[in-house]
Amino acid sequence: MSTVAPSNSWQEAVADLAPMSGRARFLAAARRQPVDVTPVWFMRQAGRCLPEYRALRERHDFMTVARSPELAAEATLMPVSRFGVDGAVLFADIMLPLDGMGVPFEIRPNVGPVIADPIRSAADVDRLRVVDAEEGTPYVLAALRLLKAELGERAALLGFAAAPFTLACYLVEGRSSRDYPRTKALMYGEPAVWHRLMETLTEVLIRYLRGQIAAGADAVQLFDSWLGLLGPDAYERHALPYTRRIFAVLRGTAPTIHFSTGTVSLLEAIASAGSDLVSVDWRLPLDAAWGRIGAEQGIQGNLDPTLVLAPWPAVEAGARDVLRRAGGRPGHVFNLGHGILPETDPDVLARVVELVHGVPETTG
Ligand code: CP3
């Protein structure tokens, strides 16, 4: 196992860096350049634990918020104001590209996405429409344009999509599942159909992410939430080629982040997909994970999202440990290892941001 080479030259160089805007700080880290302090944002920060988001949801259902650019922008900005994070992740959902593909779905509270007619055969795959983001999800692009104007330099505007594998899990299974048995049966049993499905999703997602970048997203994250279901061989055969293509196509347009969880056994292969930052969960210490990813890619993470439910001294120790393991090396974006849990106290997250921003890179 290789480790990240220690270096002191850049540490001296960053000691005097002038304070940076949140956006500049995030983008510098995404490009593995020196920063004044470590940038931080939280997955699922737009909603979930915020009372102001719950109040918004009392008035409008989830899809109304997601499909209304003004409301989506409002929800996106809530955590930026409250936490002072360096990244503003668009309020949206990984299911939205299905609007353009012609697949009806709903998002049920406490259940998640539900598709009445899942995609399970070659004929189903053939019916999927491939359209540009402007045609399929114009409201996503409109929300990004509003946010671009509203945010200025305060925070980097983060777009996102599901990775093809994770979107396929919902499309084939029809809803959240622990094991995704129908999806994996299709993947293993009908590889030609699987390949066509993944090709179609890859094309849709490339258009979707390009549209987001053109509309103002500073960086984009691919959520591959269910990758932990795969072993190394299945990953390399049935999922990796498609994410690799997406990152290759986006290279040079905006920094990319690749999120997954429960994927300790896949880390090197995941890094080889070619994102700028690899988002890791808490199952490996950050320095060990970075050593396996390699110093030529940045890292995002990796505080355990349940740790922020504990008393402050434990949270503080955990956050400082993450920073210590990052060692001030350029290319670290602080985050949780997975999304915020709904029962999280927002004040604790605000304190985590203060802590991360208060620790200069050189002493972190
Ligand atoms: O980070 C953010 O806050 C930005 C918005 C965002 C949402 N979903 C809003 C949302 C993002 C980035 C997502 C991604 C997403 N959606 C993922 C990948 C992230 C992960 O956790 O692994 C997945 C798997 C989904 C699918 C999905 N949508 C689920 C599992 C759920 C939860 C259902 C529930 O109520 O627990 C949703 C709904 C959803 N997406 C909510 C929000 C704020 C809650 C819906 C509500 O307000 O009722």
Short mmCIF file of C-alpha atoms and ligand atoms in Angstrom, two decimals:
data_model
loop_
_atom_site.label_atom_id
_atom_site.label_comp_id
_atom_site.label_asym_id
_atom_site.label_seq_id
_atom_site.Cartn_x
_atom_site.Cartn_y
_atom_site.Cartn_z
CA MET A 1 0.00 0.00 0.00
CA SER A 2 1.54 3.29 -1.05
CA THR A 3 1.23 6.36 1.14
CA VAL A 4 0.91 10.01 0.26
CA ALA A 5 4.39 11.51 0.11
CA PRO A 6 4.99 14.04 2.88
CA SER A 7 6.01 17.44 1.67
CA ASN A 8 6.83 20.70 3.34
CA SER A 9 7.51 23.10 0.47
CA TRP A 10 3.87 23.93 -0.24
CA GLN A 11 3.13 24.17 3.49
CA GLU A 12 5.45 27.15 3.71
CA ALA A 13 3.90 28.56 0.55
CA VAL A 14 0.35 28.49 1.94
CA ALA A 15 1.19 29.90 5.36
CA ASP A 16 0.61 33.43 4.09
CA LEU A 17 -2.31 32.82 1.74
CA ALA A 18 -4.79 35.68 1.92
CA PRO A 19 -8.33 34.72 2.98
CA MET A 20 -10.15 33.13 0.05
CA SER A 21 -13.81 33.22 -0.92
CA GLY A 22 -15.70 29.98 -0.41
CA ARG A 23 -15.87 29.44 -4.15
CA ALA A 24 -12.16 30.07 -4.71
CA ARG A 25 -11.29 27.81 -1.77
CA PHE A 26 -13.42 24.94 -3.05
CA LEU A 27 -12.14 25.22 -6.61
CA ALA A 28 -8.51 25.44 -5.51
CA ALA A 29 -8.87 22.25 -3.46
CA ALA A 30 -10.65 20.51 -6.34
CA ARG A 31 -7.60 21.35 -8.49
CA ARG A 32 -5.22 20.27 -5.71
CA GLN A 33 -3.92 23.80 -5.27
CA PRO A 34 -3.11 25.43 -1.90
CA VAL A 35 -5.97 26.92 0.13
CA ASP A 36 -6.16 29.26 3.14
CA VAL A 37 -8.25 26.77 5.14
CA THR A 38 -9.90 23.47 4.17
CA PRO A 39 -13.14 23.86 2.21
CA VAL A 40 -16.19 22.10 3.62
CA TRP A 41 -19.75 21.23 2.60
CA PHE A 42 -22.15 18.45 3.58
CA MET A 43 -23.91 15.96 1.37
CA ARG A 44 -27.69 16.29 1.74
CA GLN A 45 -27.24 19.70 3.37
CA ALA A 46 -30.14 21.19 1.38
CA GLY A 47 -33.02 19.81 3.39
CA ARG A 48 -33.12 16.87 5.73
CA CYS A 49 -32.14 18.46 9.06
CA LEU A 50 -33.17 22.10 8.52
CA PRO A 51 -36.35 23.47 10.14
CA GLU A 52 -36.58 26.13 7.42
CA TYR A 53 -36.58 23.35 4.82
CA ARG A 54 -39.32 21.49 6.70
CA ALA A 55 -41.36 24.70 6.76
CA LEU A 56 -40.94 25.00 2.98
CA ARG A 57 -42.03 21.37 2.60
CA GLU A 58 -45.18 22.04 4.67
CA ARG A 59 -46.24 24.34 1.86
CA HIS A 60 -45.03 22.40 -1.20
CA ASP A 61 -44.37 18.75 -1.94
CA PHE A 62 -40.88 17.58 -2.84
CA MET A 63 -41.28 17.52 -6.61
CA THR A 64 -42.91 20.96 -6.64
CA VAL A 65 -39.84 22.38 -4.88
CA ALA A 66 -37.50 20.49 -7.21
CA ARG A 67 -39.34 21.59 -10.37
CA SER A 68 -39.69 25.27 -9.34
CA PRO A 69 -36.41 27.12 -9.92
CA GLU A 70 -37.13 29.82 -7.29
CA LEU A 71 -38.03 27.29 -4.60
CA ALA A 72 -35.13 24.99 -5.47
CA ALA A 73 -32.77 27.97 -5.30
CA GLU A 74 -34.23 28.96 -1.93
CA ALA A 75 -33.63 25.46 -0.51
CA THR A 76 -30.11 25.40 -1.97
CA LEU A 77 -29.21 28.65 -0.22
CA MET A 78 -30.58 27.67 3.22
CA PRO A 79 -27.51 25.70 4.35
CA VAL A 80 -25.12 28.22 2.80
CA SER A 81 -26.54 30.96 5.00
CA ARG A 82 -26.83 28.82 8.08
CA PHE A 83 -23.57 26.86 7.98
CA GLY A 84 -21.22 29.06 5.95
CA VAL A 85 -20.22 26.09 3.79
CA ASP A 86 -17.95 26.52 0.76
CA GLY A 87 -20.14 24.46 -1.56
CA ALA A 88 -23.81 25.01 -2.41
CA VAL A 89 -25.27 21.75 -3.69
CA LEU A 90 -28.26 22.22 -5.94
CA PHE A 91 -31.55 21.18 -4.38
CA ALA A 92 -32.65 18.43 -6.76
CA ASP A 93 -32.75 14.66 -6.78
CA ILE A 94 -30.91 11.95 -8.64
CA MET A 95 -34.22 10.85 -10.19
CA LEU A 96 -34.91 14.08 -12.11
CA PRO A 97 -33.29 13.02 -15.42
CA LEU A 98 -36.13 10.48 -15.66
CA ASP A 99 -38.42 13.40 -16.51
CA GLY A 100 -36.58 13.75 -19.82
CA MET A 101 -36.35 9.99 -20.36
CA GLY A 102 -40.10 9.62 -20.21
CA VAL A 103 -40.19 7.44 -17.08
CA PRO A 104 -42.85 8.52 -14.56
CA PHE A 105 -41.73 8.36 -10.91
CA GLU A 106 -42.64 9.75 -7.52
CA ILE A 107 -40.64 10.57 -4.42
CA ARG A 108 -42.51 9.27 -1.37
CA PRO A 109 -41.65 10.73 2.04
CA ASN A 110 -39.60 8.28 4.12
CA VAL A 111 -39.60 5.79 1.23
CA GLY A 112 -37.71 7.53 -1.55
CA PRO A 113 -38.10 7.11 -5.30
CA VAL A 114 -40.86 4.83 -6.62
CA ILE A 115 -41.27 3.83 -10.28
CA ALA A 116 -44.56 2.13 -11.10
CA ASP A 117 -43.28 0.59 -14.36
CA PRO A 118 -39.63 -0.35 -13.86
CA ILE A 119 -37.24 -0.98 -16.76
CA ARG A 120 -36.60 -4.73 -16.99
CA SER A 121 -36.45 -5.81 -20.63
CA ALA A 122 -34.76 -4.86 -23.89
CA ALA A 123 -38.07 -3.35 -25.06
CA ASP A 124 -38.22 -1.22 -21.88
CA VAL A 125 -34.69 0.04 -22.54
CA ASP A 126 -35.59 0.88 -26.15
CA ARG A 127 -38.40 3.12 -24.92
CA LEU A 128 -36.05 5.35 -22.90
CA ARG A 129 -35.69 8.78 -24.47
CA VAL A 130 -32.28 10.45 -24.75
CA VAL A 131 -32.62 14.22 -24.70
CA ASP A 132 -30.53 17.25 -23.79
CA ALA A 133 -30.91 18.70 -20.30
CA GLU A 134 -32.51 21.86 -21.71
CA GLU A 135 -35.34 19.77 -23.11
CA GLY A 136 -35.64 17.14 -20.38
CA THR A 137 -35.07 19.14 -17.19
CA PRO A 138 -35.17 22.87 -18.03
CA TYR A 139 -36.09 23.70 -14.42
CA VAL A 140 -32.76 22.27 -13.14
CA LEU A 141 -30.83 24.56 -15.46
CA ALA A 142 -33.02 27.54 -14.57
CA ALA A 143 -32.37 26.95 -10.85
CA LEU A 144 -28.62 26.83 -11.49
CA ARG A 145 -28.72 30.11 -13.43
CA LEU A 146 -30.61 31.80 -10.60
CA LEU A 147 -28.13 30.45 -8.07
CA LYS A 148 -25.12 31.48 -10.09
CA ALA A 149 -26.30 35.08 -9.96
CA GLU A 150 -27.32 34.88 -6.31
CA LEU A 151 -24.24 33.14 -4.89
CA GLY A 152 -21.42 35.15 -6.39
CA GLU A 153 -18.16 34.09 -4.78
CA ARG A 154 -19.72 32.97 -1.49
CA ALA A 155 -19.69 29.28 -2.35
CA ALA A 156 -18.99 27.00 -5.29
CA LEU A 157 -22.18 25.93 -7.03
CA LEU A 158 -22.28 22.14 -7.09
CA GLY A 159 -24.33 20.19 -9.58
CA PHE A 160 -24.81 16.45 -9.41
CA ALA A 161 -26.29 13.32 -10.93
CA ALA A 162 -26.48 9.67 -10.05
CA ALA A 163 -23.84 7.48 -11.63
CA PRO A 164 -25.31 5.10 -14.24
CA PHE A 165 -25.14 2.07 -11.92
CA THR A 166 -27.04 3.76 -9.09
CA LEU A 167 -29.67 5.17 -11.44
CA ALA A 168 -30.05 1.71 -12.99
CA CYS A 169 -30.67 0.29 -9.50
CA TYR A 170 -33.76 2.50 -9.11
CA LEU A 171 -34.90 2.06 -12.72
CA VAL A 172 -34.79 -1.73 -12.60
CA GLU A 173 -35.82 -2.32 -9.00
CA GLY A 174 -38.49 0.37 -9.03
CA ARG A 175 -37.72 1.50 -5.49
CA SER A 176 -35.11 1.43 -2.73
CA SER A 177 -34.01 -2.04 -1.73
CA ARG A 178 -31.36 -3.56 0.46
CA ASP A 179 -29.92 -6.00 -2.08
CA TYR A 180 -31.29 -4.79 -5.46
CA PRO A 181 -31.83 -8.43 -6.53
CA ARG A 182 -33.68 -7.70 -9.79
CA THR A 183 -31.04 -5.20 -10.84
CA LYS A 184 -28.18 -7.56 -10.18
CA ALA A 185 -30.02 -10.46 -11.81
CA LEU A 186 -30.38 -8.38 -14.98
CA MET A 187 -26.74 -7.30 -14.79
CA TYR A 188 -25.42 -10.85 -14.40
CA GLY A 189 -28.08 -12.69 -16.42
CA GLU A 190 -28.68 -10.42 -19.39
CA PRO A 191 -25.46 -8.54 -19.94
CA ALA A 192 -26.48 -7.31 -23.40
CA VAL A 193 -29.63 -5.64 -22.04
CA TRP A 194 -27.64 -4.28 -19.10
CA HIS A 195 -25.04 -2.84 -21.45
CA ARG A 196 -27.71 -1.10 -23.52
CA LEU A 197 -29.32 0.30 -20.41
CA MET A 198 -25.97 1.58 -19.12
CA GLU A 199 -25.06 3.05 -22.52
CA THR A 200 -28.35 4.94 -22.60
CA LEU A 201 -27.98 6.21 -19.03
CA THR A 202 -24.40 7.26 -19.69
CA GLU A 203 -25.47 9.34 -22.68
CA VAL A 204 -28.35 10.93 -20.76
CA LEU A 205 -26.14 11.72 -17.78
CA ILE A 206 -23.39 13.23 -19.93
CA ARG A 207 -25.95 15.57 -21.49
CA TYR A 208 -27.47 16.31 -18.09
CA LEU A 209 -24.13 17.16 -16.46
CA ARG A 210 -22.89 19.17 -19.43
CA GLY A 211 -26.11 21.16 -19.25
CA GLN A 212 -25.55 21.82 -15.56
CA ILE A 213 -21.99 22.99 -16.16
CA ALA A 214 -23.12 25.27 -19.01
CA ALA A 215 -25.80 26.70 -16.69
CA GLY A 216 -23.20 27.63 -14.06
CA ALA A 217 -22.31 24.59 -11.95
CA ASP A 218 -18.70 25.07 -10.77
CA ALA A 219 -18.19 21.36 -10.12
CA VAL A 220 -20.31 18.21 -10.36
CA GLN A 221 -20.62 15.14 -8.17
CA LEU A 222 -21.62 11.68 -9.36
CA PHE A 223 -23.53 9.84 -6.64
CA ASP A 224 -22.77 6.13 -6.92
CA SER A 225 -24.61 5.35 -3.69
CA TRP A 226 -25.15 1.63 -4.31
CA LEU A 227 -21.70 0.66 -5.63
CA GLY A 228 -21.01 -1.19 -2.39
CA LEU A 229 -23.29 -3.93 -3.74
CA LEU A 230 -20.60 -4.96 -6.21
CA GLY A 231 -17.41 -6.96 -5.93
CA PRO A 232 -14.30 -5.88 -7.86
CA ASP A 233 -14.92 -8.06 -10.91
CA ALA A 234 -18.57 -7.01 -11.36
CA TYR A 235 -17.61 -3.39 -10.79
CA GLU A 236 -14.93 -3.40 -13.45
CA ARG A 237 -17.13 -5.19 -15.94
CA HIS A 238 -20.57 -3.70 -15.39
CA ALA A 239 -20.19 -0.22 -13.92
CA LEU A 240 -16.68 1.25 -14.20
CA PRO A 241 -16.53 1.67 -18.02
CA TYR A 242 -19.54 3.98 -17.95
CA THR A 243 -18.44 6.27 -15.09
CA ARG A 244 -14.99 6.36 -16.66
CA ARG A 245 -16.50 7.63 -19.88
CA ILE A 246 -18.48 10.34 -18.07
CA PHE A 247 -15.40 11.65 -16.25
CA ALA A 248 -13.35 11.54 -19.47
CA VAL A 249 -15.96 13.56 -21.36
CA LEU A 250 -16.24 16.16 -18.58
CA ARG A 251 -12.48 16.52 -18.10
CA GLY A 252 -11.43 20.11 -18.58
CA THR A 253 -14.98 21.52 -18.28
CA ALA A 254 -15.44 21.46 -14.47
CA PRO A 255 -13.96 19.50 -11.56
CA THR A 256 -15.67 16.19 -10.83
CA ILE A 257 -16.31 14.30 -7.58
CA HIS A 258 -17.07 10.58 -7.41
CA PHE A 259 -19.10 9.54 -4.37
CA SER A 260 -19.66 6.02 -3.14
CA THR A 261 -19.96 4.28 0.20
CA GLY A 262 -19.10 0.82 1.50
CA THR A 263 -16.52 0.46 -1.26
CA VAL A 264 -13.26 -0.21 0.60
CA SER A 265 -12.67 -3.24 -1.62
CA LEU A 266 -13.07 -1.14 -4.78
CA LEU A 267 -11.12 2.00 -3.94
CA GLU A 268 -8.27 1.74 -6.44
CA ALA A 269 -10.67 0.80 -9.23
CA ILE A 270 -12.98 3.68 -8.29
CA ALA A 271 -10.05 6.10 -8.39
CA SER A 272 -9.19 4.78 -11.86
CA ALA A 273 -12.57 6.05 -13.11
CA GLY A 274 -10.78 9.41 -13.26
CA SER A 275 -12.67 11.96 -11.14
CA ASP A 276 -10.76 14.94 -9.73
CA LEU A 277 -11.87 14.15 -6.17
CA VAL A 278 -12.78 10.75 -4.77
CA SER A 279 -15.38 10.93 -1.99
CA VAL A 280 -14.73 8.31 0.68
CA ASP A 281 -16.78 7.17 3.66
CA TRP A 282 -15.59 6.62 7.24
CA ARG A 283 -14.78 2.92 6.90
CA LEU A 284 -11.13 3.73 6.22
CA PRO A 285 -9.10 6.50 7.90
CA LEU A 286 -8.68 9.36 5.44
CA ASP A 287 -4.89 8.98 5.12
CA ALA A 288 -5.17 5.26 4.38
CA ALA A 289 -7.86 5.94 1.77
CA TRP A 290 -5.81 8.72 0.17
CA GLY A 291 -2.76 6.46 0.06
CA ARG A 292 -4.76 3.93 -1.94
CA ILE A 293 -6.28 6.53 -4.25
CA GLY A 294 -2.89 8.09 -4.90
CA ALA A 295 -1.59 11.65 -4.56
CA GLU A 296 -2.57 12.66 -8.09
CA GLN A 297 -6.25 12.73 -7.10
CA GLY A 298 -7.93 14.76 -4.38
CA ILE A 299 -10.16 13.37 -1.66
CA GLN A 300 -13.49 14.34 -0.11
CA GLY A 301 -14.65 13.21 3.32
CA ASN A 302 -14.87 11.52 5.65
CA LEU A 303 -16.50 12.16 9.03
CA ASP A 304 -19.00 9.47 10.04
CA PRO A 305 -22.45 11.14 9.72
CA THR A 306 -23.58 9.44 12.94
CA LEU A 307 -20.64 10.95 14.85
CA VAL A 308 -22.22 14.42 14.64
CA LEU A 309 -25.10 13.02 16.75
CA ALA A 310 -22.66 12.54 19.67
CA PRO A 311 -21.70 15.19 22.28
CA TRP A 312 -19.45 17.97 20.95
CA PRO A 313 -16.11 16.72 22.34
CA ALA A 314 -16.49 13.51 20.32
CA VAL A 315 -17.47 15.46 17.20
CA GLU A 316 -14.53 17.80 17.64
CA ALA A 317 -12.07 14.94 18.10
CA GLY A 318 -13.43 13.23 14.97
CA ALA A 319 -13.25 16.36 12.82
CA ARG A 320 -9.72 17.17 14.02
CA ASP A 321 -8.67 13.62 13.29
CA VAL A 322 -9.88 13.92 9.69
CA LEU A 323 -7.94 17.19 9.28
CA ARG A 324 -4.85 15.73 10.87
CA ARG A 325 -4.93 12.76 8.52
CA ALA A 326 -5.35 15.08 5.53
CA GLY A 327 -2.21 16.75 6.84
CA GLY A 328 -2.85 20.01 5.01
CA ARG A 329 -2.06 18.41 1.66
CA PRO A 330 -3.69 20.25 -1.24
CA GLY A 331 -6.74 18.44 -2.56
CA HIS A 332 -8.86 17.78 0.53
CA VAL A 333 -12.51 18.84 0.72
CA PHE A 334 -14.00 18.18 4.15
CA ASN A 335 -17.38 16.43 4.15
CA LEU A 336 -19.24 13.65 5.88
CA GLY A 337 -18.72 10.13 4.57
CA HIS A 338 -22.38 10.04 3.46
CA GLY A 339 -25.38 12.35 3.71
CA ILE A 340 -26.58 14.22 6.79
CA LEU A 341 -29.04 12.16 8.84
CA PRO A 342 -32.42 13.84 9.39
CA GLU A 343 -32.02 13.89 13.21
CA THR A 344 -28.77 15.90 13.05
CA ASP A 345 -28.67 19.16 15.04
CA PRO A 346 -27.90 21.94 12.52
CA ASP A 347 -25.97 23.87 15.19
CA VAL A 348 -23.46 21.02 15.45
CA LEU A 349 -22.87 21.19 11.69
CA ALA A 350 -22.34 24.96 11.93
CA ARG A 351 -19.73 24.31 14.63
CA VAL A 352 -18.00 21.74 12.46
CA VAL A 353 -17.71 24.33 9.68
CA GLU A 354 -16.24 26.84 12.16
CA LEU A 355 -13.75 24.26 13.34
CA VAL A 356 -12.67 23.26 9.84
CA HIS A 357 -12.33 26.90 8.81
CA GLY A 358 -10.53 27.79 12.01
CA VAL A 359 -7.77 25.28 11.58
CA PRO A 360 -5.11 26.65 9.22
CA GLU A 361 -3.98 24.13 6.67
CA THR A 362 -0.46 24.05 8.02
CA THR A 363 -1.44 23.04 11.55
CA GLY A 364 -4.50 20.92 10.65
O1 CP3 B 1 -27.53 17.28 -0.83
C1 CP3 B 1 -28.62 17.86 -0.87
O2 CP3 B 1 -29.28 18.14 0.11
C2 CP3 B 1 -29.13 18.26 -2.25
C3 CP3 B 1 -30.29 17.56 -2.69
C4 CP3 B 1 -30.32 16.05 -2.80
C5 CP3 B 1 -31.52 15.32 -2.56
N1 CP3 B 1 -31.30 14.03 -2.93
C6 CP3 B 1 -32.76 15.92 -2.05
C7 CP3 B 1 -33.74 15.02 -1.43
C8 CP3 B 1 -29.37 15.15 -3.24
C9 CP3 B 1 -27.90 15.38 -3.56
C10 CP3 B 1 -30.00 13.87 -3.32
C11 CP3 B 1 -29.32 12.68 -3.83
C12 CP3 B 1 -29.98 11.38 -3.71
N2 CP3 B 1 -31.31 11.07 -3.85
C13 CP3 B 1 -29.27 10.17 -3.52
C14 CP3 B 1 -27.76 10.05 -3.43
C15 CP3 B 1 -27.28 10.44 -2.08
C16 CP3 B 1 -27.26 9.35 -1.08
O3 CP3 B 1 -27.81 9.59 0.01
O4 CP3 B 1 -26.66 8.31 -1.32
C17 CP3 B 1 -30.20 9.13 -3.48
C18 CP3 B 1 -29.88 7.66 -3.28
C19 CP3 B 1 -31.49 9.70 -3.71
C20 CP3 B 1 -32.79 9.02 -3.82
C21 CP3 B 1 -33.68 9.51 -2.75
N3 CP3 B 1 -34.43 10.68 -2.83
C22 CP3 B 1 -33.85 8.99 -1.44
C23 CP3 B 1 -33.22 7.71 -0.93
C24 CP3 B 1 -34.70 9.86 -0.74
C25 CP3 B 1 -35.06 9.79 0.73
C26 CP3 B 1 -36.47 9.50 1.06
C27 CP3 B 1 -36.71 9.93 2.51
O5 CP3 B 1 -37.67 10.67 2.72
O6 CP3 B 1 -35.93 9.54 3.39
C28 CP3 B 1 -35.06 10.89 -1.62
C29 CP3 B 1 -35.89 12.06 -1.33
C30 CP3 B 1 -35.16 13.32 -1.08
N4 CP3 B 1 -34.19 13.81 -1.91
C31 CP3 B 1 -35.35 14.21 0.00
C32 CP3 B 1 -34.48 15.30 -0.23
C33 CP3 B 1 -34.34 16.54 0.61
C34 CP3 B 1 -36.36 14.06 1.13
C35 CP3 B 1 -37.72 14.24 0.53
C36 CP3 B 1 -38.64 15.15 1.29
O7 CP3 B 1 -38.34 16.35 1.47
O8 CP3 B 1 -39.70 14.63 1.62
#
